[in-house]
XYZ file of C-alpha atoms in Angstrom:
657
model
C -20.192 -32.057 15.236
C -21.009 -35.485 14.348
C -22.228 -34.766 10.724
C -20.354 -36.102 7.686
C -17.928 -33.503 6.268
C -19.044 -31.987 3.172
C -16.859 -32.984 0.009
C -15.936 -29.533 -1.122
C -14.896 -28.641 2.438
C -12.510 -31.599 2.409
C -10.899 -30.594 -0.841
C -10.559 -27.152 0.507
C -8.900 -28.227 3.738
C -6.503 -30.639 2.144
C -5.431 -27.978 -0.298
C -4.602 -25.596 2.669
C -2.786 -28.266 4.582
C -0.549 -29.044 1.247
C 0.217 -25.419 1.140
C 1.162 -25.078 4.635
C 3.663 -27.950 4.888
C 5.364 -26.999 1.697
C 7.688 -24.478 3.240
C 9.019 -27.227 5.408
C 10.617 -29.153 2.434
C 14.027 -27.093 3.266
C 13.687 -28.139 7.019
C 12.363 -31.808 6.770
C 14.398 -35.122 5.964
C 13.030 -36.272 2.629
C 11.817 -39.311 4.202
C 9.487 -37.523 6.480
C 8.493 -34.857 3.944
C 7.652 -37.747 1.533
C 5.849 -39.899 4.124
C 3.382 -36.963 4.922
C 2.650 -35.953 1.244
C 2.047 -39.839 0.817
C -0.405 -39.885 3.525
C -1.938 -36.508 2.223
C -2.347 -38.046 -1.583
C -3.796 -41.291 0.086
C -6.598 -39.233 1.772
C -7.181 -36.938 -1.255
C -7.999 -40.063 -3.353
C -9.893 -41.581 -0.744
C -12.476 -38.634 -1.466
C -13.444 -40.326 -4.703
C -12.568 -43.763 -3.746
C -13.532 -44.369 0.135
C -12.788 -47.989 -0.216
C -9.140 -47.340 -0.678
C -8.883 -45.607 2.877
C -6.892 -47.629 5.358
C -8.578 -49.648 8.364
C -7.601 -48.991 11.936
C -4.990 -51.743 11.866
C -3.265 -49.930 8.873
C -3.489 -46.832 10.638
C -1.731 -48.169 13.616
C 0.945 -49.679 11.147
C 1.279 -46.159 9.540
C 1.768 -44.592 13.081
C 4.616 -46.884 14.021
C 6.200 -46.132 10.589
C 5.843 -42.439 11.146
C 7.452 -42.674 14.828
C 10.202 -44.847 13.392
C 11.229 -42.073 10.803
C 11.155 -39.585 13.446
C 13.430 -41.727 15.718
C 15.881 -42.569 12.928
C 16.093 -39.079 11.567
C 16.480 -37.108 15.299
C 18.487 -38.095 18.274
C 16.263 -37.128 21.020
C 12.584 -36.076 21.502
C 13.193 -32.327 22.280
C 13.972 -29.512 20.239
C 12.550 -27.567 17.328
C 13.209 -30.324 14.657
C 11.889 -32.983 16.593
C 8.759 -31.298 17.661
C 8.121 -30.071 14.062
C 8.468 -33.444 12.666
C 6.065 -34.957 15.237
C 3.495 -32.374 14.631
C 3.663 -32.644 10.793
C 3.667 -36.673 11.101
C 0.496 -36.550 13.407
C -1.336 -33.925 10.966
C -0.794 -36.621 8.263
C -1.733 -39.488 10.301
C -5.102 -37.567 11.535
C -5.999 -37.020 8.033
C -6.588 -40.673 7.661
C -9.299 -40.723 10.278
C -11.669 -38.142 9.199
C -15.133 -39.361 9.752
C -17.064 -36.253 11.345
C -17.015 -32.463 11.377
C -15.399 -32.907 14.872
C -12.221 -34.320 13.196
C -11.910 -31.386 10.677
C -11.846 -28.840 13.688
C -8.879 -30.875 15.463
C -6.973 -31.110 11.919
C -7.557 -27.466 11.241
C -6.245 -26.428 14.676
C -3.327 -28.734 14.471
C -2.757 -27.326 10.906
C -2.415 -23.878 12.677
C 0.176 -25.073 14.868
C 2.353 -26.351 11.983
C 1.967 -23.248 10.198
C 3.406 -21.450 13.098
C 6.172 -23.717 13.509
C 7.540 -22.134 10.298
C 8.562 -19.104 11.994
C 11.112 -21.098 14.064
C 13.171 -21.516 10.903
C 12.552 -18.360 8.758
C 11.088 -14.846 9.897
C 11.287 -12.928 6.483
C 8.589 -10.827 5.281
C 7.901 -13.021 2.431
C 7.436 -16.135 4.868
C 5.206 -13.982 6.989
C 3.006 -13.101 3.996
C 2.984 -16.787 2.960
C 1.841 -17.971 6.451
C -0.824 -15.225 6.602
C -2.381 -16.619 3.440
C -2.167 -20.185 4.218
C -3.866 -19.096 7.646
C -6.526 -17.123 5.706
C -7.163 -20.480 3.877
C -7.577 -22.385 7.324
C -10.061 -19.996 8.547
C -11.792 -19.892 5.423
C -12.220 -23.745 6.159
C -13.549 -23.113 9.464
C -16.069 -20.486 7.701
C -16.805 -23.397 5.048
C -17.682 -25.883 7.968
C -20.163 -23.683 9.459
C -21.869 -22.579 6.074
C -25.013 -23.982 4.546
C -23.678 -23.607 1.235
C -20.014 -23.633 1.123
C -18.433 -21.763 -1.621
C -14.529 -21.453 -1.391
C -14.500 -17.872 -2.652
C -17.224 -16.736 -0.422
C -15.346 -18.549 2.416
C -11.907 -16.872 1.489
C -13.790 -13.462 1.211
C -15.047 -13.852 4.721
C -11.756 -15.253 6.288
C -10.026 -12.338 4.858
C -12.638 -9.766 6.279
C -11.867 -11.511 9.779
C -8.307 -11.000 9.409
C -8.308 -7.283 8.498
C -10.690 -6.571 11.360
C -8.399 -8.479 13.587
C -5.464 -6.879 12.286
C -5.521 -3.432 14.362
C -5.783 -5.379 17.485
C -3.008 -7.693 16.607
C -0.640 -4.671 15.890
C -1.659 -3.003 19.344
C -0.954 -6.106 21.242
C 2.167 -6.596 19.393
C 3.580 -2.894 20.130
C 1.989 -2.741 23.910
C 2.051 -6.209 25.381
C 4.991 -6.617 27.720
C 7.881 -8.688 25.923
C 8.965 -11.795 27.803
C 11.919 -13.508 26.701
C 12.746 -16.942 27.816
C 15.978 -17.601 29.809
C 18.841 -18.774 27.259
C 18.722 -22.370 29.055
C 15.136 -22.674 27.951
C 15.812 -22.176 24.370
C 15.326 -25.470 22.277
C 17.880 -24.768 19.404
C 18.850 -27.231 16.933
C 22.586 -26.457 16.091
C 22.829 -29.193 13.355
C 22.158 -26.672 10.662
C 25.589 -25.279 10.014
C 25.618 -21.648 9.318
C 28.334 -20.322 6.814
C 30.738 -17.797 8.412
C 34.172 -17.184 9.444
C 35.872 -19.977 11.622
C 37.886 -19.324 14.802
C 40.947 -20.920 12.740
C 42.504 -20.278 9.385
C 44.003 -22.609 6.884
C 45.056 -22.006 3.320
C 41.852 -21.625 1.279
C 39.503 -21.563 4.199
C 38.472 -17.806 3.558
C 38.433 -18.329 -0.091
C 35.421 -20.750 0.392
C 33.251 -17.810 1.542
C 34.501 -15.830 -1.464
C 31.469 -16.780 -3.631
C 28.812 -17.021 -0.836
C 26.205 -14.280 -1.049
C 24.782 -15.110 2.516
C 24.140 -11.947 4.456
C 26.628 -11.576 7.605
C 25.557 -7.906 8.885
C 24.022 -4.700 8.124
C 25.055 -1.423 9.287
C 23.608 2.101 9.130
C 25.779 5.049 10.188
C 24.657 7.894 12.120
C 26.557 10.742 10.207
C 29.344 10.325 8.028
C 30.319 6.919 6.470
C 33.799 5.747 6.466
C 35.640 5.461 2.953
C 36.023 1.916 1.760
C 39.762 1.679 2.517
C 38.695 2.248 6.411
C 35.802 -0.645 6.318
C 37.650 -3.416 8.424
C 35.043 -5.148 10.382
C 37.123 -6.963 13.253
C 36.843 -10.594 14.084
C 38.964 -13.154 15.689
C 42.765 -12.598 15.982
C 45.143 -15.417 15.273
C 48.634 -15.665 16.863
C 49.423 -19.375 17.108
C 50.570 -21.501 13.947
C 51.834 -24.851 13.126
C 53.073 -23.633 9.715
C 49.597 -24.292 8.067
C 46.815 -23.721 10.659
C 46.364 -20.438 12.522
C 44.730 -20.234 15.853
C 43.726 -17.688 18.618
C 46.206 -17.186 21.377
C 45.745 -19.839 24.335
C 46.146 -16.824 26.762
C 42.942 -14.987 27.561
C 41.667 -12.472 30.263
C 44.750 -10.445 30.130
C 43.189 -7.211 29.155
C 43.788 -5.877 32.478
C 47.463 -5.682 31.795
C 46.961 -3.872 28.621
C 47.282 -0.247 28.034
C 44.205 1.653 27.290
C 44.177 2.540 23.389
C 44.406 6.284 22.702
C 42.153 7.307 19.923
C 42.219 10.375 17.684
C 40.270 11.792 14.652
C 36.644 11.813 14.084
C 34.514 8.779 15.708
C 31.835 6.675 13.533
C 28.496 5.979 15.263
C 26.558 3.199 13.775
C 23.809 0.544 14.408
C 24.959 -2.826 13.414
C 22.243 -5.745 12.930
C 24.054 -8.978 13.110
C 22.316 -11.946 11.080
C 22.014 -15.323 13.324
C 25.376 -17.210 13.588
C 26.744 -19.987 15.480
C 29.640 -17.798 17.278
C 29.306 -15.080 19.719
C 31.217 -12.465 17.706
C 30.178 -8.971 16.645
C 32.204 -7.467 13.959
C 32.812 -3.778 14.647
C 34.566 -1.329 12.709
C 38.149 -1.209 13.754
C 38.508 -0.014 16.592
C 35.494 -0.329 18.933
C 35.539 2.040 21.600
C 31.871 2.611 23.017
C 29.293 -0.124 22.675
C 26.004 -1.133 24.411
C 25.145 -4.170 26.557
C 25.581 -7.080 26.145
C 28.931 -6.440 24.338
C 32.162 -6.993 26.009
C 35.880 -6.247 24.374
C 38.584 -8.907 24.643
C 42.312 -8.409 24.883
C 42.397 -8.436 20.907
C 39.862 -5.731 20.826
C 37.198 -8.092 19.333
C 33.671 -7.603 20.365
C 32.046 -10.629 22.093
C 28.352 -10.910 23.046
C 26.640 -12.738 25.938
C 23.507 -12.629 24.011
C 21.975 -15.752 22.171
C 23.879 -15.599 18.826
C 21.506 -17.608 17.035
C 18.992 -14.628 17.277
C 19.194 -11.782 15.151
C 20.728 -8.691 17.390
C 21.139 -5.017 16.967
C 24.109 -3.165 18.901
C 24.930 0.598 18.873
C 28.641 0.977 18.409
C 31.170 3.903 18.092
C 34.558 3.328 16.599
C 37.618 5.466 15.976
C 39.764 4.771 12.827
C 42.985 6.100 14.293
C 44.296 4.605 17.486
C 47.427 3.858 19.326
C 47.266 0.522 21.486
C 50.302 1.450 23.444
C 52.924 -0.936 24.790
C 53.200 -5.003 24.533
C 53.080 -7.601 27.286
C 55.536 -10.244 27.555
C 52.918 -12.790 26.997
C 51.747 -10.904 23.768
C 55.197 -10.646 22.591
C 55.874 -14.527 22.968
C 52.554 -15.493 21.224
C 53.332 -12.791 18.279
C 56.840 -14.055 17.461
C 55.939 -17.572 17.824
C 57.278 -19.912 15.004
C 56.298 -23.724 14.601
C 59.950 -24.546 13.789
C 63.200 -23.072 12.217
C 62.928 -20.980 9.118
C 64.260 -22.590 5.895
C 67.365 -21.390 4.017
C 65.003 -19.849 1.548
C 62.838 -17.888 4.046
C 66.037 -16.599 5.607
C 67.525 -15.518 2.401
C 64.254 -13.511 1.425
C 64.091 -11.860 4.785
C 67.886 -10.957 4.437
C 67.402 -9.736 0.895
C 64.555 -7.546 1.895
C 66.815 -6.053 5.060
C 64.451 -7.586 7.704
C 67.444 -8.493 10.059
C 69.373 -5.135 9.662
C 66.818 -2.303 9.041
C 63.981 -0.996 11.158
C 60.640 -2.553 11.254
C 59.011 0.053 9.220
C 61.580 -0.416 6.353
C 61.163 -4.039 6.154
C 57.444 -3.750 6.294
C 57.721 -1.267 3.180
C 60.027 -3.639 1.498
C 58.053 -6.646 1.858
C 54.843 -4.927 0.602
C 57.168 -3.649 -2.184
C 58.074 -7.388 -2.896
C 54.450 -8.467 -3.216
C 53.550 -5.534 -5.450
C 56.335 -5.832 -7.914
C 56.938 -9.715 -8.184
C 54.807 -11.966 -10.189
C 52.222 -12.502 -7.339
C 48.480 -12.924 -8.140
C 45.060 -12.671 -6.282
C 42.845 -15.612 -7.019
C 39.845 -17.226 -5.208
C 41.251 -20.685 -6.584
C 44.750 -21.023 -5.700
C 46.698 -24.177 -6.222
C 46.645 -26.664 -3.398
C 49.627 -26.369 -0.979
C 49.531 -29.462 1.347
C 53.290 -29.190 2.047
C 55.047 -26.222 3.497
C 52.139 -23.630 2.036
C 53.969 -20.536 2.921
C 57.346 -21.545 1.131
C 55.155 -23.204 -1.609
C 53.148 -19.665 -1.917
C 56.125 -17.660 -1.692
C 58.543 -19.189 -4.081
C 56.683 -21.790 -6.218
C 52.984 -20.801 -7.105
C 52.487 -17.079 -6.134
C 48.797 -17.487 -6.335
C 46.792 -16.857 -3.334
C 43.731 -15.447 -1.448
C 43.922 -12.850 1.367
C 44.594 -15.696 3.952
C 47.770 -16.777 1.869
C 49.222 -13.070 1.854
C 48.275 -12.541 5.546
C 49.844 -15.843 6.881
C 52.983 -15.329 4.756
C 53.433 -11.683 5.732
C 52.989 -12.488 9.493
C 55.441 -15.495 9.190
C 58.280 -13.236 7.755
C 57.667 -10.600 10.215
C 58.149 -13.223 12.966
C 61.489 -14.433 11.421
C 62.499 -10.793 11.621
C 61.761 -10.848 15.153
C 58.755 -8.383 14.629
C 55.674 -9.267 16.680
C 53.044 -9.810 14.077
C 49.556 -11.572 13.975
C 46.588 -12.328 11.740
C 43.201 -10.663 12.007
C 40.167 -12.295 10.480
C 36.781 -10.407 9.401
C 35.140 -8.561 6.799
C 36.375 -5.922 4.644
C 33.998 -3.339 2.649
C 30.456 -3.857 2.379
C 27.803 -2.861 -0.435
C 25.835 0.526 0.106
C 22.249 0.450 -0.340
C 21.278 3.830 -1.500
C 17.605 3.107 -0.918
C 18.016 2.625 2.866
C 21.324 4.437 3.284
C 23.059 1.501 5.088
C 25.913 -1.106 4.350
C 25.416 -4.737 3.566
C 28.253 -7.014 4.487
C 27.992 -10.348 2.888
C 30.140 -13.662 3.366
C 32.019 -12.908 0.119
C 33.370 -9.883 2.130
C 35.245 -12.313 4.389
C 38.941 -11.083 4.526
C 42.196 -11.569 6.448
C 44.744 -8.780 7.178
C 47.645 -8.466 9.782
C 48.575 -6.565 12.488
C 52.482 -5.580 13.492
C 53.496 -4.214 16.498
C 55.741 -1.065 16.470
C 57.402 0.955 19.082
C 55.314 3.766 20.052
C 52.559 3.084 17.541
C 51.268 -0.224 19.241
C 49.231 -2.581 17.009
C 49.186 -1.321 13.473
C 47.210 -2.689 10.619
C 48.761 -3.582 7.696
C 46.829 -5.352 4.706
C 49.233 -7.128 2.460
C 46.441 -7.818 -0.113
C 46.268 -4.229 -0.924
C 49.840 -4.406 -2.076
C 48.721 -6.986 -4.644
C 45.025 -6.159 -5.382
C 44.298 -2.846 -4.103
C 41.089 -2.753 -5.910
C 39.942 -5.315 -3.425
C 39.780 -2.719 -0.817
C 38.045 -0.072 -2.774
C 35.583 -2.244 -4.540
C 33.566 -5.376 -4.003
C 34.073 -8.587 -5.481
C 31.687 -9.214 -8.437
C 30.249 -12.455 -7.581
C 27.600 -12.549 -10.390
C 30.377 -12.265 -12.870
C 32.726 -14.769 -11.300
C 33.278 -18.114 -12.591
C 35.077 -20.856 -11.036
C 38.751 -20.720 -11.832
C 38.658 -17.232 -13.387
C 40.553 -14.040 -12.305
C 38.543 -12.313 -9.399
C 36.356 -9.479 -11.013
C 35.316 -6.242 -9.026
C 32.392 -4.280 -9.220
C 32.896 -1.386 -11.315
C 31.359 2.313 -11.057
C 28.437 2.740 -13.242
C 27.691 -0.784 -13.409
C 24.087 0.064 -13.092
C 24.103 1.402 -16.460
C 23.199 -2.110 -18.116
C 20.180 -3.551 -19.226
C 19.731 -5.343 -15.915
C 20.108 -2.099 -13.783
C 16.203 -2.270 -12.841
C 17.279 -5.829 -11.253
C 19.712 -4.479 -8.935
C 17.469 -1.418 -7.919
C 14.764 -3.831 -7.067
C 16.938 -6.035 -5.059
C 18.199 -2.929 -3.076
C 14.517 -1.738 -2.560
C 13.553 -5.190 -1.344
C 16.556 -5.202 0.965
C 15.698 -2.075 2.568
C 11.952 -3.222 3.267
C 13.788 -6.480 4.568
C 16.100 -4.525 6.778
C 13.365 -2.413 8.278
C 11.237 -5.644 8.788
C 13.987 -7.218 10.699
C 14.783 -4.211 12.823
C 11.278 -3.073 13.815
C 9.289 -6.474 13.711
C 11.516 -9.283 14.349
C 14.055 -7.684 16.476
C 11.299 -5.891 18.481
C 12.410 -7.342 21.857
C 12.016 -6.179 25.328
C 14.874 -3.330 25.224
C 13.550 -2.185 21.905
C 9.933 -2.079 23.300
C 11.096 -0.107 26.193
C 13.003 2.693 24.204
C 10.285 2.854 21.670
C 7.643 3.419 24.304
C 9.676 5.633 26.011
C 9.220 8.202 23.168
C 5.740 8.334 24.147
C 6.073 8.746 28.020
C 5.318 5.123 28.663
C 8.097 3.820 31.154
C 6.607 1.104 33.414
C 4.347 -1.871 32.871
C 1.520 -0.387 34.724
C 1.408 2.568 32.316
C 1.858 0.213 29.273
C -1.005 -1.902 30.642
C -3.161 0.954 30.848
C -2.450 2.398 27.345
C -2.994 -1.194 26.040
C -6.413 -1.560 27.616
C -7.397 1.845 26.384
C -6.226 1.289 22.779
C -7.805 -2.353 22.543
C -11.018 -0.956 24.091
C -11.212 1.770 21.341
C -10.569 -0.380 18.669
C -12.803 -2.740 19.790
C -15.580 0.032 20.106
C -14.913 1.372 16.470
C -15.067 -2.253 15.127
C -18.401 -2.968 16.996
C -19.922 0.479 15.484
C -18.854 -0.501 11.937
C -20.250 -4.088 12.379
C -23.515 -3.302 13.918
C -24.224 0.103 12.410
C -23.701 -0.669 8.741
C -25.544 0.914 5.780
C -28.371 -1.569 5.126
C -27.592 -3.872 2.248
C -30.153 -4.951 -0.376
C -30.826 -7.983 1.369
C -31.806 -6.209 4.668
C -34.079 -3.974 2.621
C -35.670 -7.204 1.060
C -36.412 -8.528 4.913
C -37.912 -5.263 5.703
C -40.456 -5.708 2.981
C -41.133 -9.318 3.676
C -41.577 -8.290 7.392
C -44.194 -5.549 6.219
C -45.949 -8.407 4.335
C -45.952 -10.666 7.405
C -47.293 -7.643 9.693
C -50.080 -7.015 7.260
C -51.404 -10.743 7.679
C -50.662 -10.698 11.181
C -53.303 -8.075 11.810
C -55.862 -10.244 10.563
C -54.979 -13.473 12.529
C -52.631 -15.046 10.097
C -49.392 -15.113 12.167
C -46.062 -16.650 11.046
C -44.349 -19.013 13.485
C -40.982 -18.111 14.614
C -39.703 -21.541 13.274
C -41.798 -21.328 10.422
C -39.646 -21.035 6.949
C -41.148 -18.748 4.192
C -42.103 -21.491 1.919
C -43.948 -23.174 4.709
C -45.718 -19.919 5.559
C -46.841 -19.479 2.003
C -48.255 -23.029 1.730
C -50.320 -22.243 4.968
C -51.621 -18.864 3.205
C -52.734 -20.927 0.315
C -54.371 -23.203 2.336
C -56.415 -20.773 4.643
C -56.690 -18.048 1.981
C -56.874 -19.583 -1.239
C -57.664 -16.583 -3.015
C -54.505 -14.970 -1.800
C -52.363 -17.763 -3.350
C -50.954 -16.143 -6.218
C -49.579 -12.799 -4.878
C -48.501 -14.578 -1.644
C -46.382 -17.048 -3.596
C -45.116 -14.295 -6.031
C -43.966 -12.096 -2.980
C -42.561 -15.219 -1.351
C -40.282 -16.121 -4.680
C -38.905 -12.718 -5.017
C -37.769 -12.582 -1.411
C -36.243 -16.036 -1.271
C -34.280 -15.036 -4.529
C -33.012 -12.050 -2.833
C -32.478 -13.426 0.562
C -30.807 -16.886 -0.481
C -30.079 -16.843 -4.162
C -26.674 -16.628 -5.862
C -27.626 -13.903 -8.382
C -30.046 -11.328 -7.391
C -30.626 -7.880 -9.096
C -31.683 -4.445 -7.927
C -34.700 -4.945 -10.147
C -35.853 -7.800 -7.844
C -35.791 -5.588 -4.726
C -37.772 -2.815 -6.674
C -40.406 -5.646 -7.808
C -40.507 -7.000 -4.161
C -41.273 -3.524 -2.794
C -43.732 -2.738 -5.459
C -45.569 -6.186 -4.941
C -45.609 -5.861 -1.102
C -47.078 -2.149 -1.415
C -49.943 -3.174 -3.804
C -50.698 -6.288 -1.529
C -51.273 -3.829 1.606
C -52.964 -0.958 -0.337
C -55.417 -3.393 -1.999
C -56.181 -4.611 1.651
C -57.675 -7.946 0.513
C -58.127 -9.269 3.663
C -60.858 -6.875 4.655
C -62.944 -7.775 1.546
C -63.089 -11.473 2.706
């Protein structure tokens, strides 16, 4: 522990640490990331120029600088980010104090903590494989420290063997060890990192910002039939209040007890929804969710809300009906759904009059307005012109270029002018089917806004004015790869896989399926999923779980012990048996090898005691040392050793002297 570290071991350790901290580039401020690698490079240069290493006063100054960077970059001392930065700075400073092998052990264990901290930010399969690789290099560092002749590749081979031997035990513990989930108040979550997604309000252009984002929102796997694209509306926040530009939810909540229970018809869709981490406690169920598992609840707007931590990836089982009747409308609902920010302009009133919104039934006005959007010169685009002043009038009578939010807000506004209750619904529409895993992937570019209109005898009905202008938006996905800023929106076409890059899409789908199963069965293996999984094997309580865990761990340990202790003899073991036979032959005649006596020392004693045997004894000793400790030995050496020992014992030269 007090010996000076080996030069090669230090290079190996510093390389491992450089790989460990590298993924934190996306999570650390550039000042802290640069400060750490400055210390690492400084320590690496000190291997060849020891005089360049800082003295204790300079190390103290570096410590003060490191703590100052942490303080300036993070307000507070608790949380994921603060803890990670503290450990990385501490690791970099400790590198400047390497003097003995004991310091190497401390640095290695600290590096293990930094490696594990990466999972606080990302838990993908690729990251898990990367962290496993760098942990293998750390174990190899420990092997090198305790090796007489530290060779990096031999140390890596030994470390890989150790990991493979430990893997069955790790899997058994992962599956059977009781999952303990910390209370929500104990979770040290840093919410400064904004996640892209829908907001609880809508303004012109707010949803179009998500139109080119390929970030995953959630994945859905159906049990049985999958709904057609025209029915894939994933319900999110319902917006009823407007100031003419911005739409927000109704201030009246908790009134679900006064609503009629929806009457559903048709064949239901059952599915498992895997939500990605987000900032809001929303779950985007297929319109209209009727049955769902805890901790989901349905609010007065038929939106699903979860009481679980939204920062964690979560899975839910939901049943939805595509056809439904929500029943009557309350006074509060009617007031919210007919609210206008001010008196409509003459142009708005003229348009409603022209489309018979004041003198025809609501159904006729809806058809007329959709026809107006369809036949007039309206365009669907991700990059509509800026409409700061009176955005609805500007969109309807001047620009006529808009995204789904423009059409939804204008449609609802015109409905309300005609005294028809209407509201905006935001969420996602569509989804890309993965044929490998048989599930839907819904990305941020699938974000959408549509409307609901209340009609007597039918309740709230979904009306999507975007479908009147761009029906392909409902039937197909936006082709994000082919979309350039400022161009007309393009959609994915059938047979698109027949191009030269079809294999890239297939590879992406295959990888997406692997990642989906990794997230479901590994990352999302919480207490609830563990109980459901083990129940299939008749394991229903902790006592039975512990019995099974002890039995399986004991069985795996017994098998590993058997293979480790009863392996097929290696060539080095055969060489040792030949040499021991040589020593026993000498011991019978009084020349006994001492337990602490090395092979070379024993050969020298043989020469001094029996000079006439110096040559065969030295010959046997040289061959054995080459086989036992040499880097390059051959089967021919083993045969030669056996032959030499046999001749030595058969000739029995000791009896002649």
